[in-house]
């Protein structure tokens, strides 16, 4: 993907009377270096310093033959680089290319004040290079840096640098020396040109692959989250649909029985029964009608509490006084059951008194209804915490979790009076107030703990 030029086009500066093009061949350098020398050069060029300095390989001695620069001595220097005409370098190592010497050849030697830098990319990858200099026009070669497009996503990055021959690169006449342009007085300065061709798509293939992978992972994550959300919505809708179906079946069951009773007594009245039984039948019809009416009211209350329109009429009241008022209505309890009421601490709360009265009344009624015969229902109001305990048949963890749902009762046969809406209304009232409510079972004691 990345190919470096092997041949470097070179021309003598304007002060010289000779124009020539030459090249710097990678193999000429590499074959004259031992494996150990080349490895050392490679390691130095790959070192990254903590400061602004870096390692460079400079050509201090060379000869020129048939248009080719033939290096005779290379030095590794630690430098800060830059465009200054004089830079002080720290010499690290010297590499003599013995195989490139030839008797009788003129040797050019660059002084310490000049730097003939051999490009890093050329030294480390020149063996696999292609000559792209020929693709550049003379006008392009005169510019220090140029980008030339050669096709779709392919570019030549062109640059140039100086190669100095000897100390005569600077004039001895100080008056004619222009310090603002240190290159103006060089009499034997060569311009070395090189280019690198890059296929951007191939060069960026790894990054493009990583980018595509990141985009894929992103959209996969979004898709997974959307699927999860849709699955949760479908699950909730399925559960709600099942609850609605159960609620409808339970409601139909609770309404069917009193309607059947009402129908039976109505047909009996139609047959002109004795006056002594007429009042009894009418009372039965009224009782069943009241039961249906109470059920409808409970359903409406539950629907209202679970809607967004539910509003609270908050006032400050004493929870113990409210509980005492409710428990006074439970004077005669069946099966020799009794209620024990205790209190302590501060029980003033700010809530909707009527709704809390309904909730606490349902809890006490539920405890009385499902407690064992001859048991004690213990009610304790202490520091804004209300607990109602009663002895009950054991409940499983699953039954405790489902106890707040509508029409869920321990008695599956519905032998006891009730419709399973009481605790559901209690939970809705407490949720509306953001009040904590938990049902616990320990041995045979069922406790409902309410924290205002």
Tab-separated table of C-alpha atoms in Angstrom:
chain	number	residue	atom	x	y	z
A	1	UNK	CA	0.000	0.000	0.000
A	2	UNK	CA	2.789	2.417	0.893
A	3	UNK	CA	5.663	2.509	-1.631
A	4	UNK	CA	8.668	4.762	-1.449
A	5	UNK	CA	10.691	6.056	-4.337
A	6	UNK	CA	14.033	4.355	-5.017
A	7	UNK	CA	15.430	7.017	-7.329
A	8	UNK	CA	15.881	10.552	-6.060
A	9	UNK	CA	15.973	13.232	-8.782
A	10	UNK	CA	18.831	15.634	-8.099
A	11	UNK	CA	19.852	18.892	-9.748
A	12	UNK	CA	22.777	21.200	-9.083
A	13	UNK	CA	21.960	24.687	-7.803
A	14	UNK	CA	21.884	27.750	-10.071
A	15	UNK	CA	25.460	28.813	-9.218
A	16	UNK	CA	26.785	25.618	-10.769
A	17	UNK	CA	27.462	25.417	-14.509
A	18	UNK	CA	26.434	21.733	-14.735
A	19	UNK	CA	22.865	20.348	-14.621
A	20	UNK	CA	22.444	16.668	-13.807
A	21	UNK	CA	19.932	14.228	-12.433
A	22	UNK	CA	20.975	11.418	-10.208
A	23	UNK	CA	19.550	8.957	-7.741
A	24	UNK	CA	20.208	7.492	-4.339
A	25	UNK	CA	19.817	3.722	-4.542
A	26	UNK	CA	18.605	1.786	-1.522
A	27	UNK	CA	20.452	-1.404	-2.406
A	28	UNK	CA	23.750	0.480	-2.693
A	29	UNK	CA	23.362	1.486	0.956
A	30	UNK	CA	21.858	-1.732	2.253
A	31	UNK	CA	24.430	-4.040	0.633
A	32	UNK	CA	27.285	-2.006	2.101
A	33	UNK	CA	25.862	-2.282	5.637
A	34	UNK	CA	26.249	-5.406	7.745
A	35	UNK	CA	23.184	-6.994	9.290
A	36	UNK	CA	24.229	-5.709	12.706
A	37	UNK	CA	24.701	-2.149	11.416
A	38	UNK	CA	21.338	-2.077	9.651
A	39	UNK	CA	19.585	-3.489	12.728
A	40	UNK	CA	21.132	-0.755	14.869
A	41	UNK	CA	20.003	1.928	12.389
A	42	UNK	CA	16.500	0.451	12.329
A	43	UNK	CA	16.281	0.438	16.139
A	44	UNK	CA	17.496	4.048	16.419
A	45	UNK	CA	15.013	5.371	13.850
A	46	UNK	CA	12.134	3.658	15.651
A	47	UNK	CA	12.962	5.175	19.052
A	48	UNK	CA	10.452	7.772	20.300
A	49	UNK	CA	11.976	10.311	22.684
A	50	UNK	CA	10.032	12.020	25.447
A	51	UNK	CA	11.204	15.487	24.377
A	52	UNK	CA	11.198	17.126	20.925
A	53	UNK	CA	14.368	15.376	19.821
A	54	UNK	CA	14.569	12.406	17.465
A	55	UNK	CA	17.185	10.242	15.721
A	56	UNK	CA	18.279	10.840	12.130
A	57	UNK	CA	20.750	9.183	9.790
A	58	UNK	CA	22.960	11.706	7.938
A	59	UNK	CA	25.397	11.131	5.097
A	60	UNK	CA	28.751	12.747	5.930
A	61	UNK	CA	30.874	11.242	3.101
A	62	UNK	CA	29.873	10.151	-0.371
A	63	UNK	CA	31.049	9.987	-3.976
A	64	UNK	CA	29.142	10.681	-7.165
A	65	UNK	CA	29.321	8.218	-10.098
A	66	UNK	CA	27.195	7.966	-13.247
A	67	UNK	CA	24.367	9.998	-11.729
A	68	UNK	CA	24.279	8.043	-8.460
A	69	UNK	CA	25.073	9.258	-4.977
A	70	UNK	CA	27.120	6.522	-3.284
A	71	UNK	CA	27.293	7.018	0.519
A	72	UNK	CA	30.631	6.174	2.137
A	73	UNK	CA	29.900	7.160	5.728
A	74	UNK	CA	26.628	7.471	7.664
A	75	UNK	CA	26.222	8.926	11.135
A	76	UNK	CA	23.376	8.517	13.595
A	77	UNK	CA	22.591	11.818	15.346
A	78	UNK	CA	20.146	12.904	18.029
A	79	UNK	CA	18.677	16.220	16.921
A	80	UNK	CA	15.782	18.574	17.427
A	81	UNK	CA	15.460	19.081	13.662
A	82	UNK	CA	14.042	22.290	12.223
A	83	UNK	CA	14.835	24.570	9.301
A	84	UNK	CA	17.814	26.416	10.823
A	85	UNK	CA	20.908	26.550	8.613
A	86	UNK	CA	22.996	25.376	11.533
A	87	UNK	CA	21.861	22.787	14.027
A	88	UNK	CA	23.982	21.249	16.747
A	89	UNK	CA	23.526	17.479	16.639
A	90	UNK	CA	24.559	14.911	19.216
A	91	UNK	CA	26.455	12.199	17.351
A	92	UNK	CA	25.505	8.727	18.505
A	93	UNK	CA	27.202	6.291	16.127
A	94	UNK	CA	29.164	6.142	12.853
A	95	UNK	CA	28.673	3.548	10.098
A	96	UNK	CA	31.424	3.173	7.477
A	97	UNK	CA	30.334	1.657	4.158
A	98	UNK	CA	33.669	0.083	3.132
A	99	UNK	CA	32.239	-1.686	0.110
A	100	UNK	CA	31.291	1.616	-1.550
A	101	UNK	CA	34.829	3.056	-1.646
A	102	UNK	CA	36.592	3.149	-5.040
A	103	UNK	CA	40.166	4.212	-5.564
A	104	UNK	CA	40.661	7.410	-7.531
A	105	UNK	CA	37.114	8.657	-6.949
A	106	UNK	CA	36.505	12.159	-5.655
A	107	UNK	CA	35.115	12.047	-2.135
A	108	UNK	CA	32.728	14.735	-0.943
A	109	UNK	CA	32.629	15.400	2.774
A	110	UNK	CA	29.963	17.440	4.508
A	111	UNK	CA	31.020	19.558	7.488
A	112	UNK	CA	29.474	19.295	10.968
A	113	UNK	CA	27.536	22.471	10.298
A	114	UNK	CA	25.484	20.796	7.548
A	115	UNK	CA	23.177	17.805	7.577
A	116	UNK	CA	22.585	15.457	4.634
A	117	UNK	CA	19.587	13.593	6.011
A	118	UNK	CA	18.669	10.236	4.509
A	119	UNK	CA	14.874	9.930	4.882
A	120	UNK	CA	13.680	7.415	7.474
A	121	UNK	CA	11.028	5.904	5.193
A	122	UNK	CA	13.655	5.368	2.483
A	123	UNK	CA	16.060	3.571	4.818
A	124	UNK	CA	13.396	1.337	6.364
A	125	UNK	CA	11.400	0.475	3.249
A	126	UNK	CA	13.284	1.547	0.135
A	127	UNK	CA	13.818	-1.982	-1.143
A	128	UNK	CA	10.138	-2.209	-2.036
A	129	UNK	CA	9.905	1.199	-3.687
A	130	UNK	CA	8.834	2.381	-7.118
A	131	UNK	CA	10.016	5.514	-8.953
A	132	UNK	CA	7.216	8.082	-8.868
A	133	UNK	CA	9.448	11.096	-9.528
A	134	UNK	CA	8.896	10.621	-13.256
A	135	UNK	CA	5.186	11.272	-12.729
A	136	UNK	CA	5.914	14.785	-11.415
A	137	UNK	CA	6.237	17.812	-13.652
A	138	UNK	CA	9.134	20.266	-13.359
A	139	UNK	CA	6.763	22.796	-11.821
A	140	UNK	CA	5.657	20.303	-9.187
A	141	UNK	CA	9.255	19.403	-8.379
A	142	UNK	CA	10.112	23.015	-7.616
A	143	UNK	CA	7.579	23.129	-4.773
A	144	UNK	CA	8.733	21.904	-1.344
A	145	UNK	CA	5.581	19.854	-0.699
A	146	UNK	CA	2.892	18.837	-3.160
A	147	UNK	CA	-0.033	16.425	-3.194
A	148	UNK	CA	-0.799	14.915	-6.584
A	149	UNK	CA	-3.858	12.788	-7.290
A	150	UNK	CA	-3.233	9.780	-9.534
A	151	UNK	CA	-6.579	8.074	-9.375
A	152	UNK	CA	-9.398	7.096	-7.081
A	153	UNK	CA	-8.098	7.275	-3.511
A	154	UNK	CA	-4.450	7.267	-4.698
A	155	UNK	CA	-2.126	10.198	-4.025
A	156	UNK	CA	1.544	11.056	-4.404
A	157	UNK	CA	2.950	12.950	-1.450
A	158	UNK	CA	5.963	14.799	-2.819
A	159	UNK	CA	8.750	16.521	-0.880
A	160	UNK	CA	12.266	17.810	-1.414
A	161	UNK	CA	15.400	18.299	0.650
A	162	UNK	CA	19.041	19.468	0.295
A	163	UNK	CA	22.211	17.441	-0.089
A	164	UNK	CA	25.372	19.477	0.623
A	165	UNK	CA	28.713	18.605	-0.990
A	166	UNK	CA	31.403	20.278	1.148
A	167	UNK	CA	32.389	23.360	3.137
A	168	UNK	CA	32.318	25.472	-0.014
A	169	UNK	CA	28.562	25.480	0.307
A	170	UNK	CA	28.955	28.841	2.047
A	171	UNK	CA	30.801	31.882	0.748
A	172	UNK	CA	33.732	33.289	2.722
A	173	UNK	CA	32.627	36.813	1.857
A	174	UNK	CA	30.709	37.905	4.940
A	175	UNK	CA	29.457	41.098	3.262
A	176	UNK	CA	27.722	39.161	0.498
A	177	UNK	CA	26.255	36.670	2.927
A	178	UNK	CA	22.512	37.091	3.365
A	179	UNK	CA	21.568	35.877	6.864
A	180	UNK	CA	17.870	36.018	6.056
A	181	UNK	CA	18.365	33.449	3.291
A	182	UNK	CA	21.169	31.062	4.297
A	183	UNK	CA	20.678	28.991	1.110
A	184	UNK	CA	21.365	31.941	-1.253
A	185	UNK	CA	25.198	31.634	-1.179
A	186	UNK	CA	25.573	27.891	-1.584
A	187	UNK	CA	27.709	27.168	-4.649
A	188	UNK	CA	27.493	23.386	-4.653
A	189	UNK	CA	24.101	22.491	-3.205
A	190	UNK	CA	22.109	19.568	-4.577
A	191	UNK	CA	18.328	19.309	-4.234
A	192	UNK	CA	17.208	15.766	-3.484
A	193	UNK	CA	13.652	14.922	-4.415
A	194	UNK	CA	11.531	11.977	-3.357
A	195	UNK	CA	7.895	10.905	-3.421
A	196	UNK	CA	5.632	8.372	-1.742
A	197	UNK	CA	2.492	6.937	-3.279
A	198	UNK	CA	-0.352	5.917	-1.011
A	199	UNK	CA	-3.640	4.165	-1.702
A	200	UNK	CA	-5.840	5.797	0.917
A	201	UNK	CA	-8.411	3.016	0.958
A	202	UNK	CA	-5.782	0.356	1.511
A	203	UNK	CA	-3.848	2.464	4.010
A	204	UNK	CA	-6.968	3.174	6.029
A	205	UNK	CA	-8.338	-0.343	5.688
A	206	UNK	CA	-7.702	-1.191	9.320
A	207	UNK	CA	-9.278	2.048	10.541
A	208	UNK	CA	-12.194	1.703	8.147
A	209	UNK	CA	-12.705	-1.857	9.347
A	210	UNK	CA	-12.604	-0.700	12.954
A	211	UNK	CA	-15.015	2.141	12.167
A	212	UNK	CA	-17.433	-0.194	10.400
A	213	UNK	CA	-17.161	-2.613	13.309
A	214	UNK	CA	-17.942	0.178	15.795
A	215	UNK	CA	-20.929	1.289	13.693
A	216	UNK	CA	-22.134	-2.311	13.444
A	217	UNK	CA	-21.793	-2.816	17.201
A	218	UNK	CA	-23.596	0.491	17.810
A	219	UNK	CA	-26.563	-0.394	15.610
A	220	UNK	CA	-26.565	-3.956	16.948
A	221	UNK	CA	-26.745	-2.556	20.491
A	222	UNK	CA	-29.540	-0.179	19.465
A	223	UNK	CA	-31.386	-3.054	17.796
A	224	UNK	CA	-30.902	-5.266	20.831
A	225	UNK	CA	-32.191	-2.527	23.159
A	226	UNK	CA	-35.205	-1.928	20.907
A	227	UNK	CA	-35.957	-5.662	20.774
A	228	UNK	CA	-35.641	-5.843	24.561
A	229	UNK	CA	-37.982	-2.876	24.996
A	230	UNK	CA	-40.506	-4.345	22.551
A	231	UNK	CA	-40.279	-7.700	24.313
A	232	UNK	CA	-40.909	-6.033	27.682
A	233	UNK	CA	-43.857	-4.078	26.275
A	234	UNK	CA	-45.344	-7.240	24.768
A	235	UNK	CA	-44.743	-9.088	28.034
A	236	UNK	CA	-46.448	-6.349	30.066
A	237	UNK	CA	-49.352	-6.243	27.624
A	238	UNK	CA	-49.676	-10.039	27.793
A	239	UNK	CA	-49.676	-9.952	31.596
A	240	UNK	CA	-52.206	-7.109	31.626
A	241	UNK	CA	-54.399	-8.955	29.156
A	242	UNK	CA	-54.251	-12.072	31.317
A	243	UNK	CA	-55.104	-10.014	34.405
A	244	UNK	CA	-57.995	-8.385	32.542
A	245	UNK	CA	-59.282	-11.791	31.515
A	246	UNK	CA	-58.967	-13.133	35.066
A	247	UNK	CA	-60.652	-9.998	36.417
A	248	UNK	CA	-63.527	-10.342	33.965
A	249	UNK	CA	-63.995	-14.044	34.775
A	250	UNK	CA	-63.888	-13.376	38.520
A	251	UNK	CA	-66.286	-10.444	38.231
A	252	UNK	CA	-68.682	-12.536	36.138
A	253	UNK	CA	-68.501	-15.280	38.772
A	254	UNK	CA	-69.225	-12.891	41.640
A	255	UNK	CA	-72.127	-11.269	39.804
A	256	UNK	CA	-73.569	-14.514	38.449
A	257	UNK	CA	-74.344	-15.982	41.876
A	258	UNK	CA	-76.354	-13.053	43.282
A	259	UNK	CA	-78.153	-12.633	39.942
A	260	UNK	CA	-79.131	-16.302	40.049
A	261	UNK	CA	-80.449	-15.855	43.599
A	262	UNK	CA	-82.363	-12.697	42.634
A	263	UNK	CA	-83.826	-14.467	39.601
A	264	UNK	CA	-84.992	-17.420	41.706
A	265	UNK	CA	-86.724	-15.282	44.322
A	266	UNK	CA	-88.275	-13.071	41.623
A	267	UNK	CA	-89.842	-16.083	39.899
A	268	UNK	CA	-91.144	-17.260	43.293
A	269	UNK	CA	-92.773	-13.869	43.911
A	270	UNK	CA	-94.367	-14.025	40.488
A	271	UNK	CA	-96.134	-17.264	41.469
A	272	UNK	CA	-98.080	-15.392	44.174
A	273	UNK	CA	-96.533	-17.121	47.181
A	274	UNK	CA	-97.889	-16.660	50.677
A	275	UNK	CA	-97.646	-13.215	52.222
A	276	UNK	CA	-95.681	-14.702	55.105
A	277	UNK	CA	-92.802	-15.615	52.730
A	278	UNK	CA	-93.068	-12.567	50.447
A	279	UNK	CA	-91.131	-10.272	52.827
A	280	UNK	CA	-88.398	-12.912	53.237
A	281	UNK	CA	-87.928	-13.181	49.457
A	282	UNK	CA	-87.868	-9.415	49.076
A	283	UNK	CA	-85.221	-9.128	51.811
A	284	UNK	CA	-83.088	-11.733	50.032
A	285	UNK	CA	-83.390	-9.865	46.749
A	286	UNK	CA	-82.402	-6.595	48.461
A	287	UNK	CA	-79.378	-8.272	50.125
A	288	UNK	CA	-78.125	-9.671	46.825
A	289	UNK	CA	-78.712	-6.337	45.101
A	290	UNK	CA	-76.701	-4.561	47.803
A	291	UNK	CA	-73.894	-7.118	47.354
A	292	UNK	CA	-73.755	-6.424	43.592
A	293	UNK	CA	-73.927	-2.692	44.225
A	294	UNK	CA	-71.017	-2.923	46.704
A	295	UNK	CA	-68.996	-4.957	44.189
A	296	UNK	CA	-69.581	-2.375	41.449
A	297	UNK	CA	-68.557	0.437	43.799
A	298	UNK	CA	-65.348	-1.418	44.681
A	299	UNK	CA	-64.557	-1.897	41.008
A	300	UNK	CA	-65.149	1.799	40.322
A	301	UNK	CA	-62.992	2.804	43.293
A	302	UNK	CA	-60.156	0.521	42.164
A	303	UNK	CA	-60.339	1.911	38.624
A	304	UNK	CA	-60.327	5.482	39.947
A	305	UNK	CA	-57.352	4.856	42.228
A	306	UNK	CA	-55.331	3.358	39.356
A	307	UNK	CA	-56.097	6.219	36.962
A	308	UNK	CA	-54.101	9.410	36.424
A	309	UNK	CA	-57.010	11.507	37.685
A	310	UNK	CA	-56.772	10.274	41.266
A	311	UNK	CA	-56.279	13.186	43.681
A	312	UNK	CA	-55.506	13.307	47.399
A	313	UNK	CA	-57.173	15.512	50.017
A	314	UNK	CA	-54.352	15.586	52.543
A	315	UNK	CA	-54.909	16.541	56.165
A	316	UNK	CA	-53.017	15.895	59.396
A	317	UNK	CA	-54.467	13.240	61.670
A	318	UNK	CA	-53.484	10.626	64.277
A	319	UNK	CA	-53.229	7.101	62.884
A	320	UNK	CA	-53.979	5.545	66.281
A	321	UNK	CA	-57.206	7.536	66.693
A	322	UNK	CA	-58.237	6.426	63.183
A	323	UNK	CA	-57.505	2.770	63.929
A	324	UNK	CA	-59.410	2.966	67.238
A	325	UNK	CA	-62.401	4.452	65.406
A	326	UNK	CA	-62.368	1.576	62.910
A	327	UNK	CA	-61.794	-1.204	65.455
A	328	UNK	CA	-64.782	-0.001	67.517
A	329	UNK	CA	-66.985	-1.217	64.663
A	330	UNK	CA	-65.697	-4.775	65.215
A	331	UNK	CA	-67.427	-5.412	68.557
A	332	UNK	CA	-68.883	-8.849	68.058
A	333	UNK	CA	-66.393	-11.080	66.220
A	334	UNK	CA	-67.166	-14.648	65.079
A	335	UNK	CA	-65.457	-17.793	66.431
A	336	UNK	CA	-64.459	-16.071	69.697
A	337	UNK	CA	-61.886	-13.849	67.954
A	338	UNK	CA	-60.641	-10.699	69.687
A	339	UNK	CA	-58.780	-7.508	68.757
A	340	UNK	CA	-55.890	-6.154	70.831
A	341	UNK	CA	-54.954	-2.513	70.111
A	342	UNK	CA	-51.726	-0.856	71.344
A	343	UNK	CA	-49.935	2.398	70.508
A	344	UNK	CA	-46.807	4.405	71.325
A	345	UNK	CA	-44.807	7.386	70.056
A	346	UNK	CA	-45.883	10.063	67.577
A	347	UNK	CA	-48.489	8.886	65.060
A	348	UNK	CA	-49.406	12.170	63.356
A	349	UNK	CA	-49.367	11.786	59.563
A	350	UNK	CA	-50.328	13.926	56.579
A	351	UNK	CA	-52.518	11.963	54.173
A	352	UNK	CA	-56.031	11.573	52.763
A	353	UNK	CA	-57.918	10.476	55.882
A	354	UNK	CA	-60.887	8.910	54.099
A	355	UNK	CA	-58.698	6.826	51.780
A	356	UNK	CA	-56.449	5.691	54.651
A	357	UNK	CA	-59.582	4.809	56.619
A	358	UNK	CA	-60.749	2.641	53.719
A	359	UNK	CA	-57.358	0.942	53.436
A	360	UNK	CA	-56.928	0.272	57.168
A	361	UNK	CA	-60.553	-0.884	57.412
A	362	UNK	CA	-59.954	-3.414	54.622
A	363	UNK	CA	-56.772	-4.681	56.343
A	364	UNK	CA	-58.556	-5.192	59.683
A	365	UNK	CA	-61.555	-6.804	57.960
A	366	UNK	CA	-59.226	-9.147	56.060
A	367	UNK	CA	-57.376	-10.078	59.291
A	368	UNK	CA	-60.653	-10.826	61.091
A	369	UNK	CA	-62.055	-12.850	58.179
A	370	UNK	CA	-58.993	-15.062	57.608
A	371	UNK	CA	-57.665	-15.454	61.182
A	372	UNK	CA	-57.962	-18.797	62.933
A	373	UNK	CA	-60.815	-19.391	65.448
A	374	UNK	CA	-60.244	-18.118	69.015
A	375	UNK	CA	-57.172	-16.141	67.840
A	376	UNK	CA	-56.157	-12.567	68.710
A	377	UNK	CA	-55.761	-9.883	66.026
A	378	UNK	CA	-52.958	-7.612	67.270
A	379	UNK	CA	-52.891	-4.020	65.993
A	380	UNK	CA	-49.994	-1.739	66.999
A	381	UNK	CA	-49.510	1.919	66.024
A	382	UNK	CA	-46.000	3.097	66.925
A	383	UNK	CA	-44.042	6.062	65.512
A	384	UNK	CA	-46.012	6.327	62.250
A	385	UNK	CA	-45.774	2.570	61.681
A	386	UNK	CA	-48.870	0.377	61.742
A	387	UNK	CA	-48.704	-3.408	62.062
A	388	UNK	CA	-51.658	-5.799	61.941
A	389	UNK	CA	-50.968	-9.435	62.896
A	390	UNK	CA	-53.209	-12.481	62.973
A	391	UNK	CA	-52.813	-16.234	63.102
A	392	UNK	CA	-53.482	-17.687	59.676
A	393	UNK	CA	-53.046	-20.732	57.522
A	394	UNK	CA	-49.486	-20.798	56.088
A	395	UNK	CA	-48.941	-18.858	52.865
A	396	UNK	CA	-46.178	-19.538	50.345
A	397	UNK	CA	-43.855	-16.805	49.017
A	398	UNK	CA	-45.738	-16.874	45.710
A	399	UNK	CA	-49.063	-16.392	47.477
A	400	UNK	CA	-47.621	-13.470	49.479
A	401	UNK	CA	-46.504	-11.764	46.255
A	402	UNK	CA	-49.900	-12.283	44.614
A	403	UNK	CA	-51.948	-11.300	47.647
A	404	UNK	CA	-52.251	-7.662	46.493
A	405	UNK	CA	-53.609	-8.550	43.060
A	406	UNK	CA	-57.357	-8.298	42.336
A	407	UNK	CA	-59.396	-11.478	42.802
A	408	UNK	CA	-56.466	-13.383	44.287
A	409	UNK	CA	-57.527	-15.205	47.439
A	410	UNK	CA	-56.217	-18.053	49.543
A	411	UNK	CA	-59.648	-19.671	49.357
A	412	UNK	CA	-59.890	-20.763	45.731
A	413	UNK	CA	-63.388	-22.156	46.167
A	414	UNK	CA	-64.743	-18.708	47.220
A	415	UNK	CA	-66.489	-20.348	50.135
A	416	UNK	CA	-65.873	-17.262	52.286
A	417	UNK	CA	-67.750	-14.066	51.575
A	418	UNK	CA	-65.697	-11.538	49.613
A	419	UNK	CA	-64.431	-10.881	46.144
A	420	UNK	CA	-60.649	-10.444	46.522
A	421	UNK	CA	-60.702	-6.695	45.788
A	422	UNK	CA	-60.059	-5.464	49.326
A	423	UNK	CA	-56.269	-5.832	49.431
A	424	UNK	CA	-55.953	-4.617	45.848
A	425	UNK	CA	-57.713	-1.383	46.833
A	426	UNK	CA	-55.441	-1.147	49.899
A	427	UNK	CA	-52.326	-1.435	47.718
A	428	UNK	CA	-53.604	1.201	45.271
A	429	UNK	CA	-54.306	3.653	48.107
A	430	UNK	CA	-50.870	3.160	49.661
A	431	UNK	CA	-49.118	3.438	46.263
A	432	UNK	CA	-50.988	6.699	45.650
A	433	UNK	CA	-49.568	8.018	48.947
A	434	UNK	CA	-46.094	6.479	48.348
A	435	UNK	CA	-46.547	4.536	51.591
A	436	UNK	CA	-44.554	1.330	52.127
A	437	UNK	CA	-46.654	-1.754	52.758
A	438	UNK	CA	-45.368	-5.311	53.179
A	439	UNK	CA	-46.989	-8.629	54.041
A	440	UNK	CA	-44.835	-11.099	56.003
A	441	UNK	CA	-45.433	-14.663	57.147
A	442	UNK	CA	-43.598	-16.138	60.140
A	443	UNK	CA	-44.682	-19.573	61.320
A	444	UNK	CA	-48.483	-19.214	61.557
A	445	UNK	CA	-48.551	-15.423	62.072
A	446	UNK	CA	-49.353	-13.170	59.115
A	447	UNK	CA	-48.261	-9.543	59.625
A	448	UNK	CA	-49.013	-6.519	57.498
A	449	UNK	CA	-46.534	-3.681	58.161
A	450	UNK	CA	-47.392	-0.156	56.967
A	451	UNK	CA	-44.774	2.661	57.166
A	452	UNK	CA	-46.231	6.139	56.729
